[in-house]
């Protein structure tokens, strides 16, 4: 199973989205899946994490520089921008032979998803807002208190919806930690954790330390401050600790033993994202600070169930009532510990449940696999493809008719593998390679055009031209979403000329090209998306 994950992260938005996608990717990889990330914007620190995990990363076209208009982070991008973004993801997914695309992004909705589902991909959405339409096959929202009914009318009726904390994605190192079993009255409050997320864009860590200084009860407590990988305020926080003479502070930046550290806390002040759920799983009483509107609902659910205390962050990004709430956390620590001890909604099986549903999507996609089809060219195909290409039956129909060496062949494959505009494909019958098709996208606006080339394996049985044409045209117009497809044929290749005409191509031009010092006469044929829409029933066997 091969998955592509579309997520962005920056200093102000998306760091939590990336981390939950990383947790999902780690679980998928451990279950034997191939997983890669694709982003338009990503923190350098997150790139380092992907590299450390051995997860491939593919940037979207750097020329794609549209920005969401002023407003809330949840503002959805215009339809045309979503479609452009989806097509770029689509092209990467095709080249990497991905069958499922996961998206975790507030700015994308059904317009983005439809572009991919219409091209035959299975789409999984990770969400926590329940505020916009989706056209996906699977949706995950593990917000506390979230129910399937919250997505009524927003998701197709045949989509699978996974809601609630039973689907929470715990990191494997967290699961390995021993969950405390002592009662609250038996725990001496020595270690306080301060954890404000991956980037802490509102500088809440600085505020918390400033306010704790004025609380006498906090002075003897060891304050373990953990800064996330995207937090850029370490120097300012160090200056605060020194200049304000704040006692008993240990400052850590993205420590390798993070899970072990938080498992040994006695209590915590935390942002209300992934870390909050981890603390609840580890039975650690906490004061939670929802730092964004989408975190308020889950925070209220935690507080309602007496799993944590909650305070708010004002519109000016200031923490409200921290001294009062901190003292309340000390006072109610025992009660919170007792409640947490019996709470089992967050367990170690969330990722297993989610992966089970993802694997069902894979089976569904296999059930609909056609007899003939196209798949991306892979390393294992190269020896066979080279033997085809150098066969006299094919060689004398090419622009370049000299014999190709394996070294040249490998260099060609390397160039095309990393070129988003090039799509080399194997034509197969029930998985058996029987031919080669290639598409080269052309950068022309406003239309999206491509040229193509093809050949069947030497000695192929008769009758394969029609399924090759069906597969290629469907791939070009439905998967690559092009507007016009062009084929170029040598003037002496009457068989290919007849094939183009029979397949519905229209003669458009007569070219004279100089190739390897020789003048070649070339006939150019074209096929439009409009014509495909009119005639594709013929190719689909109607």
Short mmCIF file of C-alpha atoms in Angstrom, two decimals:
data_model
loop_
_atom_site.label_atom_id
_atom_site.label_comp_id
_atom_site.label_asym_id
_atom_site.label_seq_id
_atom_site.Cartn_x
_atom_site.Cartn_y
_atom_site.Cartn_z
CA UNK A 1 0.00 0.00 0.00
CA UNK A 2 1.40 3.39 -1.03
CA UNK A 3 0.17 6.68 0.45
CA UNK A 4 0.88 10.34 -0.15
CA UNK A 5 0.21 12.81 2.69
CA UNK A 6 -0.60 16.46 1.82
CA UNK A 7 0.07 18.80 4.76
CA UNK A 8 1.65 22.23 5.28
CA UNK A 9 3.42 23.58 8.36
CA UNK A 10 4.74 27.01 9.32
CA UNK A 11 5.58 29.05 12.40
CA UNK A 12 1.95 30.19 12.70
CA UNK A 13 -0.11 27.33 11.33
CA UNK A 14 -0.02 23.62 10.67
CA UNK A 15 2.73 22.39 13.00
CA UNK A 16 0.23 20.24 14.89
CA UNK A 17 -1.23 18.96 11.63
CA UNK A 18 2.22 17.85 10.52
CA UNK A 19 2.94 16.06 13.81
CA UNK A 20 -0.27 14.04 13.75
CA UNK A 21 0.38 13.13 10.10
CA UNK A 22 3.92 12.09 11.05
CA UNK A 23 2.51 9.81 13.76
CA UNK A 24 0.13 8.27 11.22
CA UNK A 25 2.98 7.87 8.71
CA UNK A 26 5.18 6.13 11.29
CA UNK A 27 2.40 3.68 12.12
CA UNK A 28 1.72 3.02 8.42
CA UNK A 29 5.41 2.49 7.69
CA UNK A 30 5.67 0.06 10.62
CA UNK A 31 2.78 -1.90 9.11
CA UNK A 32 4.65 -2.27 5.81
CA UNK A 33 3.31 0.68 3.82
CA UNK A 34 5.23 3.16 1.65
CA UNK A 35 4.44 6.72 2.79
CA UNK A 36 5.63 10.10 1.47
CA UNK A 37 4.84 13.74 2.30
CA UNK A 38 4.04 16.57 -0.11
CA UNK A 39 3.88 20.22 0.99
CA UNK A 40 3.84 23.72 -0.37
CA UNK A 41 5.20 25.07 2.92
CA UNK A 42 7.10 23.13 5.57
CA UNK A 43 9.32 23.94 8.55
CA UNK A 44 12.97 22.99 8.15
CA UNK A 45 12.74 21.21 11.49
CA UNK A 46 9.95 19.04 10.09
CA UNK A 47 12.05 18.19 7.05
CA UNK A 48 14.71 16.94 9.45
CA UNK A 49 12.13 14.74 11.15
CA UNK A 50 11.08 13.22 7.81
CA UNK A 51 14.68 12.52 6.91
CA UNK A 52 15.30 10.89 10.29
CA UNK A 53 12.27 8.64 9.77
CA UNK A 54 13.27 7.76 6.19
CA UNK A 55 10.05 9.25 4.79
CA UNK A 56 10.33 10.78 1.28
CA UNK A 57 9.33 14.43 0.78
CA UNK A 58 8.18 16.07 -2.46
CA UNK A 59 7.72 19.86 -2.60
CA UNK A 60 4.90 21.27 -4.67
CA UNK A 61 5.76 23.48 -7.62
CA UNK A 62 7.76 26.42 -6.17
CA UNK A 63 5.98 28.72 -8.66
CA UNK A 64 2.71 28.03 -6.82
CA UNK A 65 2.76 31.14 -4.67
CA UNK A 66 -0.92 31.92 -4.09
CA UNK A 67 -1.72 32.90 -0.53
CA UNK A 68 -5.01 32.71 1.35
CA UNK A 69 -6.72 36.05 1.70
CA UNK A 70 -6.74 37.93 5.00
CA UNK A 71 -8.83 36.26 7.65
CA UNK A 72 -8.93 33.24 9.94
CA UNK A 73 -6.43 30.41 9.35
CA UNK A 74 -9.40 28.18 8.51
CA UNK A 75 -10.28 30.34 5.47
CA UNK A 76 -10.76 28.04 2.48
CA UNK A 77 -8.74 28.74 -0.68
CA UNK A 78 -10.55 29.71 -3.91
CA UNK A 79 -11.65 26.76 -6.05
CA UNK A 80 -9.19 27.43 -8.87
CA UNK A 81 -6.25 27.45 -6.42
CA UNK A 82 -7.42 24.23 -4.82
CA UNK A 83 -7.68 22.53 -8.21
CA UNK A 84 -4.16 23.67 -9.16
CA UNK A 85 -2.83 22.34 -5.86
CA UNK A 86 -4.68 19.04 -6.29
CA UNK A 87 -3.34 18.56 -9.83
CA UNK A 88 0.22 18.99 -8.62
CA UNK A 89 -0.39 16.40 -5.88
CA UNK A 90 -2.07 14.20 -8.48
CA UNK A 91 1.02 14.28 -10.73
CA UNK A 92 3.34 13.39 -7.84
CA UNK A 93 1.03 10.56 -6.74
CA UNK A 94 1.03 9.11 -10.25
CA UNK A 95 4.81 9.19 -10.50
CA UNK A 96 5.18 7.54 -7.10
CA UNK A 97 2.45 4.98 -7.82
CA UNK A 98 0.44 6.02 -4.74
CA UNK A 99 -3.10 4.68 -4.46
CA UNK A 100 -4.34 6.62 -1.41
CA UNK A 101 -3.91 10.35 -0.73
CA UNK A 102 -4.26 11.71 2.82
CA UNK A 103 -4.96 15.43 3.30
CA UNK A 104 -4.79 17.41 6.56
CA UNK A 105 -5.35 21.05 5.67
CA UNK A 106 -7.92 23.64 6.76
CA UNK A 107 -7.78 25.56 3.45
CA UNK A 108 -8.78 22.56 1.29
CA UNK A 109 -12.27 21.13 0.91
CA UNK A 110 -14.39 19.08 -1.48
CA UNK A 111 -13.07 20.98 -4.52
CA UNK A 112 -9.55 19.69 -3.86
CA UNK A 113 -10.74 16.20 -2.98
CA UNK A 114 -13.00 15.83 -6.03
CA UNK A 115 -10.10 16.59 -8.36
CA UNK A 116 -8.38 13.48 -6.98
CA UNK A 117 -11.33 11.14 -6.45
CA UNK A 118 -12.46 11.83 -10.03
CA UNK A 119 -8.99 10.73 -11.18
CA UNK A 120 -9.43 7.39 -9.41
CA UNK A 121 -7.53 7.98 -6.17
CA UNK A 122 -8.89 7.06 -2.75
CA UNK A 123 -8.86 10.14 -0.48
CA UNK A 124 -8.63 10.24 3.32
CA UNK A 125 -9.25 13.50 5.19
CA UNK A 126 -7.90 14.30 8.66
CA UNK A 127 -10.00 17.07 10.20
CA UNK A 128 -10.99 18.59 13.53
CA UNK A 129 -13.35 21.38 12.48
CA UNK A 130 -16.46 19.71 11.00
CA UNK A 131 -17.19 22.98 9.20
CA UNK A 132 -16.91 22.31 5.45
CA UNK A 133 -17.93 19.89 2.70
CA UNK A 134 -15.74 16.88 1.91
CA UNK A 135 -15.77 14.38 -0.96
CA UNK A 136 -13.59 11.70 0.56
CA UNK A 137 -13.67 7.95 1.10
CA UNK A 138 -12.47 8.06 4.72
CA UNK A 139 -12.48 10.84 7.34
CA UNK A 140 -10.65 10.88 10.67
CA UNK A 141 -11.47 13.35 13.46
CA UNK A 142 -10.25 12.19 16.86
CA UNK A 143 -11.30 15.36 18.70
CA UNK A 144 -12.64 14.62 22.19
CA UNK A 145 -16.43 14.40 22.07
CA UNK A 146 -16.64 14.41 18.27
CA UNK A 147 -19.48 12.29 16.84
CA UNK A 148 -20.35 11.05 13.35
CA UNK A 149 -23.48 13.20 13.40
CA UNK A 150 -21.28 16.30 13.40
CA UNK A 151 -20.44 15.48 9.77
CA UNK A 152 -24.01 14.86 8.59
CA UNK A 153 -24.47 16.60 5.25
CA UNK A 154 -20.74 17.39 4.99
CA UNK A 155 -19.49 13.96 3.87
CA UNK A 156 -20.97 11.50 1.32
CA UNK A 157 -23.18 8.84 2.89
CA UNK A 158 -20.92 6.01 1.72
CA UNK A 159 -17.81 7.52 3.33
CA UNK A 160 -16.41 5.91 6.47
CA UNK A 161 -16.13 8.35 9.39
CA UNK A 162 -13.84 7.69 12.34
CA UNK A 163 -14.70 10.01 15.24
CA UNK A 164 -13.63 10.37 18.84
CA UNK A 165 -10.67 9.60 21.08
CA UNK A 166 -10.74 5.84 20.39
CA UNK A 167 -9.03 6.74 17.09
CA UNK A 168 -6.41 9.04 18.64
CA UNK A 169 -2.97 8.45 17.12
CA UNK A 170 -0.51 7.93 19.95
CA UNK A 171 3.19 7.98 19.18
CA UNK A 172 4.85 4.62 19.69
CA UNK A 173 7.35 5.98 22.30
CA UNK A 174 4.39 7.27 24.35
CA UNK A 175 2.71 3.84 24.24
CA UNK A 176 5.91 2.25 25.54
CA UNK A 177 5.89 4.41 28.68
CA UNK A 178 4.61 2.99 31.93
CA UNK A 179 1.34 4.65 32.90
CA UNK A 180 1.31 5.78 36.53
CA UNK A 181 -0.99 3.89 38.88
CA UNK A 182 -0.59 5.84 42.13
CA UNK A 183 -3.52 7.67 43.64
CA UNK A 184 -3.38 11.44 43.69
CA UNK A 185 -2.84 11.72 47.44
CA UNK A 186 0.26 9.48 47.13
CA UNK A 187 1.99 11.72 44.57
CA UNK A 188 4.29 14.45 45.76
CA UNK A 189 4.14 17.37 43.34
CA UNK A 190 7.77 17.87 42.39
CA UNK A 191 7.86 18.08 38.58
CA UNK A 192 5.76 20.48 36.51
CA UNK A 193 5.92 20.22 32.73
CA UNK A 194 5.36 23.29 30.53
CA UNK A 195 4.61 22.21 26.97
CA UNK A 196 3.24 24.75 24.50
CA UNK A 197 3.44 22.77 21.30
CA UNK A 198 5.69 22.58 18.26
CA UNK A 199 6.06 26.33 17.61
CA UNK A 200 4.26 28.26 20.41
CA UNK A 201 3.43 31.15 18.04
CA UNK A 202 1.85 33.25 20.83
CA UNK A 203 4.92 33.00 23.08
CA UNK A 204 2.90 31.45 25.89
CA UNK A 205 5.91 29.69 27.42
CA UNK A 206 7.44 33.09 28.17
CA UNK A 207 4.15 34.30 29.71
CA UNK A 208 3.76 31.20 31.88
CA UNK A 209 7.23 31.49 33.36
CA UNK A 210 6.72 35.22 34.00
CA UNK A 211 3.51 34.59 35.91
CA UNK A 212 4.72 31.53 37.83
CA UNK A 213 7.49 33.69 39.31
CA UNK A 214 4.88 35.63 41.28
CA UNK A 215 3.29 32.46 42.74
CA UNK A 216 5.10 31.41 45.96
CA UNK A 217 3.82 27.84 45.73
CA UNK A 218 5.68 27.31 42.45
CA UNK A 219 9.16 28.25 43.64
CA UNK A 220 10.16 24.87 45.06
CA UNK A 221 8.66 22.93 42.12
CA UNK A 222 10.99 21.83 39.32
CA UNK A 223 9.70 23.43 36.12
CA UNK A 224 10.61 21.35 33.05
CA UNK A 225 10.07 23.50 29.95
CA UNK A 226 10.00 21.60 26.65
CA UNK A 227 10.25 23.72 23.51
CA UNK A 228 8.97 22.20 20.28
CA UNK A 229 11.12 21.84 17.13
CA UNK A 230 9.78 25.08 15.63
CA UNK A 231 10.09 27.30 18.71
CA UNK A 232 12.47 30.20 17.99
CA UNK A 233 12.30 31.88 21.40
CA UNK A 234 14.82 29.88 23.41
CA UNK A 235 17.26 32.77 23.79
CA UNK A 236 14.54 35.15 25.03
CA UNK A 237 13.29 32.55 27.51
CA UNK A 238 16.81 31.92 28.79
CA UNK A 239 17.24 35.68 29.33
CA UNK A 240 13.96 35.79 31.24
CA UNK A 241 15.01 32.92 33.51
CA UNK A 242 18.37 34.55 34.28
CA UNK A 243 17.24 38.18 34.59
CA UNK A 244 14.12 37.41 36.60
CA UNK A 245 15.90 34.80 38.71
CA UNK A 246 13.24 32.15 38.20
CA UNK A 247 14.16 29.13 40.31
CA UNK A 248 14.26 25.44 39.40
CA UNK A 249 13.84 25.65 35.60
CA UNK A 250 15.12 23.04 33.17
CA UNK A 251 14.90 24.22 29.56
CA UNK A 252 14.87 21.55 26.81
CA UNK A 253 14.51 21.89 23.05
CA UNK A 254 12.84 18.96 21.28
CA UNK A 255 14.59 16.34 23.47
CA UNK A 256 15.14 12.87 22.05
CA UNK A 257 13.71 11.29 25.24
CA UNK A 258 10.59 13.49 25.18
CA UNK A 259 8.18 10.62 25.91
CA UNK A 260 10.15 9.46 28.93
CA UNK A 261 10.34 13.00 30.31
CA UNK A 262 6.60 13.71 30.15
CA UNK A 263 5.73 10.25 31.49
CA UNK A 264 7.60 11.18 34.69
CA UNK A 265 5.87 14.54 35.25
CA UNK A 266 3.63 14.99 38.25
CA UNK A 267 1.46 17.59 36.54
CA UNK A 268 1.61 19.89 33.51
CA UNK A 269 0.57 23.12 31.81
CA UNK A 270 0.01 22.30 28.18
CA UNK A 271 -1.33 23.47 24.85
CA UNK A 272 -4.54 21.69 23.93
CA UNK A 273 -3.39 19.72 20.89
CA UNK A 274 -1.74 16.33 20.64
CA UNK A 275 0.22 16.79 23.87
CA UNK A 276 -2.98 17.19 25.90
CA UNK A 277 -4.22 13.76 24.81
CA UNK A 278 -0.81 12.22 25.51
CA UNK A 279 -0.88 13.61 29.05
CA UNK A 280 -4.37 12.23 29.59
CA UNK A 281 -3.26 8.80 28.32
CA UNK A 282 -0.32 8.92 30.77
CA UNK A 283 -2.72 9.91 33.61
CA UNK A 284 -1.00 13.25 34.30
CA UNK A 285 -3.25 16.03 35.67
CA UNK A 286 -2.94 19.12 33.53
CA UNK A 287 -4.02 22.69 32.97
CA UNK A 288 -4.82 23.07 29.25
CA UNK A 289 -4.61 26.25 27.18
CA UNK A 290 -6.59 26.08 23.91
CA UNK A 291 -4.58 28.43 21.68
CA UNK A 292 -6.86 28.28 18.62
CA UNK A 293 -10.60 28.22 18.03
CA UNK A 294 -10.52 24.62 16.80
CA UNK A 295 -9.11 23.46 20.18
CA UNK A 296 -11.90 24.93 22.32
CA UNK A 297 -14.43 22.15 21.67
CA UNK A 298 -12.04 19.36 22.69
CA UNK A 299 -10.83 21.30 25.73
CA UNK A 300 -14.39 21.73 26.95
CA UNK A 301 -14.93 17.98 26.61
CA UNK A 302 -11.84 17.22 28.70
CA UNK A 303 -12.97 19.63 31.41
CA UNK A 304 -16.55 18.33 31.37
CA UNK A 305 -15.27 14.80 32.01
CA UNK A 306 -12.93 16.10 34.76
CA UNK A 307 -9.87 14.92 32.84
CA UNK A 308 -8.14 18.32 32.94
CA UNK A 309 -8.58 21.95 33.92
CA UNK A 310 -8.88 24.57 31.19
CA UNK A 311 -8.10 28.25 30.99
CA UNK A 312 -8.37 30.49 27.96
CA UNK A 313 -6.11 32.66 25.83
CA UNK A 314 -7.61 36.08 25.14
CA UNK A 315 -7.87 37.79 21.74
CA UNK A 316 -4.64 39.60 22.62
CA UNK A 317 -3.02 36.17 23.06
CA UNK A 318 -2.65 36.60 26.80
CA UNK A 319 -3.29 33.80 29.30
CA UNK A 320 -6.28 34.54 31.49
CA UNK A 321 -6.25 33.76 35.23
CA UNK A 322 -3.08 31.64 35.20
CA UNK A 323 -2.20 32.17 38.91
CA UNK A 324 -5.75 31.22 39.98
CA UNK A 325 -5.82 28.18 37.66
CA UNK A 326 -2.39 27.00 38.77
CA UNK A 327 -3.45 27.05 42.41
CA UNK A 328 -6.65 25.23 41.45
CA UNK A 329 -4.55 22.58 39.68
CA UNK A 330 -2.60 22.05 42.91
CA UNK A 331 -5.82 21.87 44.91
CA UNK A 332 -7.70 19.49 42.57
CA UNK A 333 -4.70 17.36 41.59
CA UNK A 334 -5.94 14.37 43.61
CA UNK A 335 -9.46 14.48 42.12
CA UNK A 336 -8.08 14.71 38.58
CA UNK A 337 -5.74 11.78 39.22
CA UNK A 338 -8.64 9.64 40.47
CA UNK A 339 -10.70 10.38 37.35
CA UNK A 340 -7.78 9.81 35.00
CA UNK A 341 -7.07 6.45 36.61
CA UNK A 342 -10.38 5.05 35.33
CA UNK A 343 -10.37 6.78 31.93
CA UNK A 344 -9.67 4.40 29.03
CA UNK A 345 -11.08 6.17 25.97
CA UNK A 346 -7.55 6.96 24.78
CA UNK A 347 -5.72 3.65 24.44
CA UNK A 348 -2.83 2.18 22.47
CA UNK A 349 -5.03 0.84 19.64
CA UNK A 350 -6.08 4.07 17.93
CA UNK A 351 -3.55 3.79 15.10
CA UNK A 352 -4.39 0.11 14.61
CA UNK A 353 -8.08 0.98 14.15
CA UNK A 354 -7.28 3.77 11.67
CA UNK A 355 -4.87 1.63 9.64
CA UNK A 356 -7.50 -1.11 9.44
CA UNK A 357 -9.88 1.33 7.76
CA UNK A 358 -7.16 2.59 5.41
CA UNK A 359 -6.38 -0.96 4.32
CA UNK A 360 -10.05 -1.46 3.49
CA UNK A 361 -9.70 1.45 1.03
CA UNK A 362 -6.79 -0.36 -0.61
CA UNK A 363 -8.87 -3.51 -1.01
CA UNK A 364 -11.70 -1.50 -2.55
CA UNK A 365 -9.33 0.04 -5.08
CA UNK A 366 -8.00 -3.44 -5.98
CA UNK A 367 -11.52 -4.75 -6.50
CA UNK A 368 -12.00 -2.20 -9.29
CA UNK A 369 -8.61 -2.73 -11.01
CA UNK A 370 -9.13 -3.04 -14.81
CA UNK A 371 -7.81 -5.95 -16.91
CA UNK A 372 -5.56 -3.57 -18.86
CA UNK A 373 -3.91 -0.53 -17.33
CA UNK A 374 -0.94 1.77 -16.88
CA UNK A 375 1.37 2.05 -13.90
CA UNK A 376 4.49 4.14 -13.23
CA UNK A 377 7.78 2.77 -14.54
CA UNK A 378 9.91 1.25 -11.76
CA UNK A 379 13.57 0.28 -11.38
CA UNK A 380 12.73 -3.39 -11.81
CA UNK A 381 11.27 -2.68 -15.28
CA UNK A 382 14.44 -1.09 -16.69
CA UNK A 383 16.25 -4.18 -18.09
CA UNK A 384 13.11 -5.37 -19.90
CA UNK A 385 12.34 -1.86 -21.20
CA UNK A 386 15.88 -1.45 -22.55
CA UNK A 387 15.61 -4.74 -24.45
CA UNK A 388 12.35 -3.54 -26.00
CA UNK A 389 13.78 -0.15 -26.93
CA UNK A 390 16.87 -1.62 -28.61
CA UNK A 391 14.89 -4.19 -30.60
CA UNK A 392 15.02 -3.42 -34.38
CA UNK A 393 11.23 -3.56 -34.58
CA UNK A 394 11.03 -0.51 -32.29
CA UNK A 395 14.42 1.12 -32.78
CA UNK A 396 13.84 2.14 -36.41
CA UNK A 397 10.62 3.98 -35.50
CA UNK A 398 12.38 6.35 -33.08
CA UNK A 399 13.87 9.82 -33.56
CA UNK A 400 17.18 8.55 -32.14
CA UNK A 401 17.89 5.17 -33.75
CA UNK A 402 21.26 4.34 -32.23
CA UNK A 403 21.56 1.56 -29.67
CA UNK A 404 21.15 2.74 -26.06
CA UNK A 405 23.54 1.57 -23.32
CA UNK A 406 22.40 0.65 -19.83
CA UNK A 407 24.32 3.65 -18.47
CA UNK A 408 22.39 5.99 -20.80
CA UNK A 409 19.17 4.18 -19.95
CA UNK A 410 19.68 4.62 -16.19
CA UNK A 411 20.56 8.30 -16.64
CA UNK A 412 17.36 8.80 -18.65
CA UNK A 413 15.31 7.11 -15.93
CA UNK A 414 16.93 9.22 -13.20
CA UNK A 415 16.11 12.44 -15.06
CA UNK A 416 12.50 11.45 -15.63
CA UNK A 417 11.92 10.06 -12.15
CA UNK A 418 12.57 13.48 -10.64
CA UNK A 419 10.78 15.49 -13.32
CA UNK A 420 7.17 16.32 -12.42
CA UNK A 421 6.37 16.96 -16.10
CA UNK A 422 7.45 13.52 -17.30
CA UNK A 423 5.32 10.40 -16.85
CA UNK A 424 6.95 7.14 -18.09
CA UNK A 425 4.53 4.23 -17.67
CA UNK A 426 4.27 0.49 -18.17
CA UNK A 427 1.25 -0.80 -20.11
CA UNK A 428 0.21 -4.10 -18.51
CA UNK A 429 -2.31 -6.88 -18.83
CA UNK A 430 -3.38 -8.29 -15.44
CA UNK A 431 -0.08 -7.03 -14.04
CA UNK A 432 2.10 -8.47 -16.85
CA UNK A 433 4.17 -5.76 -18.64
CA UNK A 434 3.32 -5.70 -22.38
CA UNK A 435 4.25 -2.18 -23.49
CA UNK A 436 5.47 1.32 -22.72
CA UNK A 437 3.68 4.71 -22.73
CA UNK A 438 5.13 8.10 -21.89
CA UNK A 439 3.55 11.54 -21.44
CA UNK A 440 5.44 14.82 -21.36
CA UNK A 441 3.46 17.75 -19.95
CA UNK A 442 3.92 21.09 -21.71
CA UNK A 443 3.97 24.36 -19.74
CA UNK A 444 1.46 26.38 -21.67
CA UNK A 445 -1.27 28.54 -20.25
CA UNK A 446 -4.19 28.62 -20.00
CA UNK A 447 -4.36 25.10 -21.49
CA UNK A 448 -2.67 22.01 -20.02
CA UNK A 449 -1.19 20.06 -22.93
CA UNK A 450 1.05 17.01 -23.36
CA UNK A 451 2.85 14.94 -25.96
CA UNK A 452 2.94 11.17 -25.87
CA UNK A 453 4.89 8.19 -27.16
CA UNK A 454 4.29 4.45 -26.95
CA UNK A 455 5.20 0.99 -28.16
CA UNK A 456 4.15 -2.58 -27.48
CA UNK A 457 6.64 -5.25 -26.50
CA UNK A 458 8.28 -6.80 -29.59
CA UNK A 459 6.36 -9.86 -30.76
CA UNK A 460 3.15 -8.87 -28.93
CA UNK A 461 -0.01 -10.66 -29.95
CA UNK A 462 -2.42 -8.79 -32.25
CA UNK A 463 -5.34 -6.80 -30.86
CA UNK A 464 -3.54 -4.84 -28.12
CA UNK A 465 -3.75 -1.47 -29.88
CA UNK A 466 -7.32 -0.75 -28.79
CA UNK A 467 -6.78 -1.41 -25.05
CA UNK A 468 -3.53 0.58 -25.17
CA UNK A 469 -5.39 3.53 -26.74
CA UNK A 470 -8.19 3.21 -24.18
CA UNK A 471 -5.76 3.10 -21.26
CA UNK A 472 -3.58 5.94 -22.58
CA UNK A 473 -6.40 8.34 -23.44
CA UNK A 474 -8.17 7.67 -20.16
CA UNK A 475 -4.92 8.28 -18.28
CA UNK A 476 -4.19 11.49 -20.20
CA UNK A 477 -7.61 13.11 -19.89
CA UNK A 478 -8.88 11.68 -16.60
CA UNK A 479 -5.73 11.25 -14.51
CA UNK A 480 -3.38 13.88 -15.95
CA UNK A 481 -6.37 16.17 -16.62
CA UNK A 482 -4.87 17.59 -19.79
CA UNK A 483 -6.71 19.63 -22.42
CA UNK A 484 -4.91 18.44 -25.59
CA UNK A 485 -2.75 15.41 -26.36
CA UNK A 486 -0.25 15.48 -29.26
CA UNK A 487 1.45 12.56 -31.02
CA UNK A 488 4.41 12.86 -33.42
CA UNK A 489 5.01 10.08 -35.96
CA UNK A 490 7.77 9.60 -38.55
CA UNK A 491 6.43 9.94 -42.09
CA UNK A 492 7.54 6.39 -42.95
CA UNK A 493 5.76 4.87 -39.92
CA UNK A 494 2.44 4.23 -41.68
CA UNK A 495 1.36 1.71 -39.03
CA UNK A 496 1.50 4.33 -36.23
CA UNK A 497 -0.23 6.89 -38.46
CA UNK A 498 -3.09 4.47 -39.03
CA UNK A 499 -3.22 3.72 -35.28
CA UNK A 500 -3.56 7.44 -34.40
CA UNK A 501 -6.34 7.95 -36.95
CA UNK A 502 -8.21 4.83 -35.81
CA UNK A 503 -7.91 5.95 -32.17
CA UNK A 504 -9.53 9.29 -32.96
CA UNK A 505 -6.51 11.58 -33.39
CA UNK A 506 -6.73 14.32 -36.01
CA UNK A 507 -3.84 15.22 -38.33
CA UNK A 508 -2.71 18.75 -37.41
CA UNK A 509 0.71 19.50 -38.90
CA UNK A 510 3.63 18.32 -41.04
CA UNK A 511 7.02 19.03 -39.40
CA UNK A 512 10.57 18.93 -40.67
CA UNK A 513 13.07 18.21 -37.86
CA UNK A 514 16.85 17.85 -37.78
CA UNK A 515 17.70 14.90 -35.50
CA UNK A 516 21.26 13.54 -35.13
CA UNK A 517 22.26 15.47 -38.27
CA UNK A 518 19.46 14.04 -40.40
CA UNK A 519 16.30 15.76 -41.65
CA UNK A 520 13.19 13.84 -40.64
CA UNK A 521 9.63 14.35 -41.83
CA UNK A 522 7.17 14.09 -38.97
CA UNK A 523 3.38 14.04 -38.94
CA UNK A 524 1.69 15.60 -35.91
CA UNK A 525 -1.68 14.42 -34.59
CA UNK A 526 -3.88 15.89 -31.85
CA UNK A 527 -6.69 14.74 -29.58
CA UNK A 528 -8.74 17.19 -27.47
CA UNK A 529 -10.41 16.74 -24.11
CA UNK A 530 -13.66 17.87 -25.72
CA UNK A 531 -13.45 15.03 -28.21
CA UNK A 532 -12.57 12.56 -25.45
CA UNK A 533 -15.67 13.55 -23.51
CA UNK A 534 -17.77 12.96 -26.64
CA UNK A 535 -16.24 9.66 -27.72
CA UNK A 536 -14.83 7.97 -24.61
CA UNK A 537 -17.81 5.61 -24.33
CA UNK A 538 -16.43 3.97 -27.44
CA UNK A 539 -13.10 3.36 -25.72
CA UNK A 540 -14.78 2.20 -22.53
CA UNK A 541 -16.53 -0.56 -24.45
CA UNK A 542 -20.04 0.92 -24.77
#
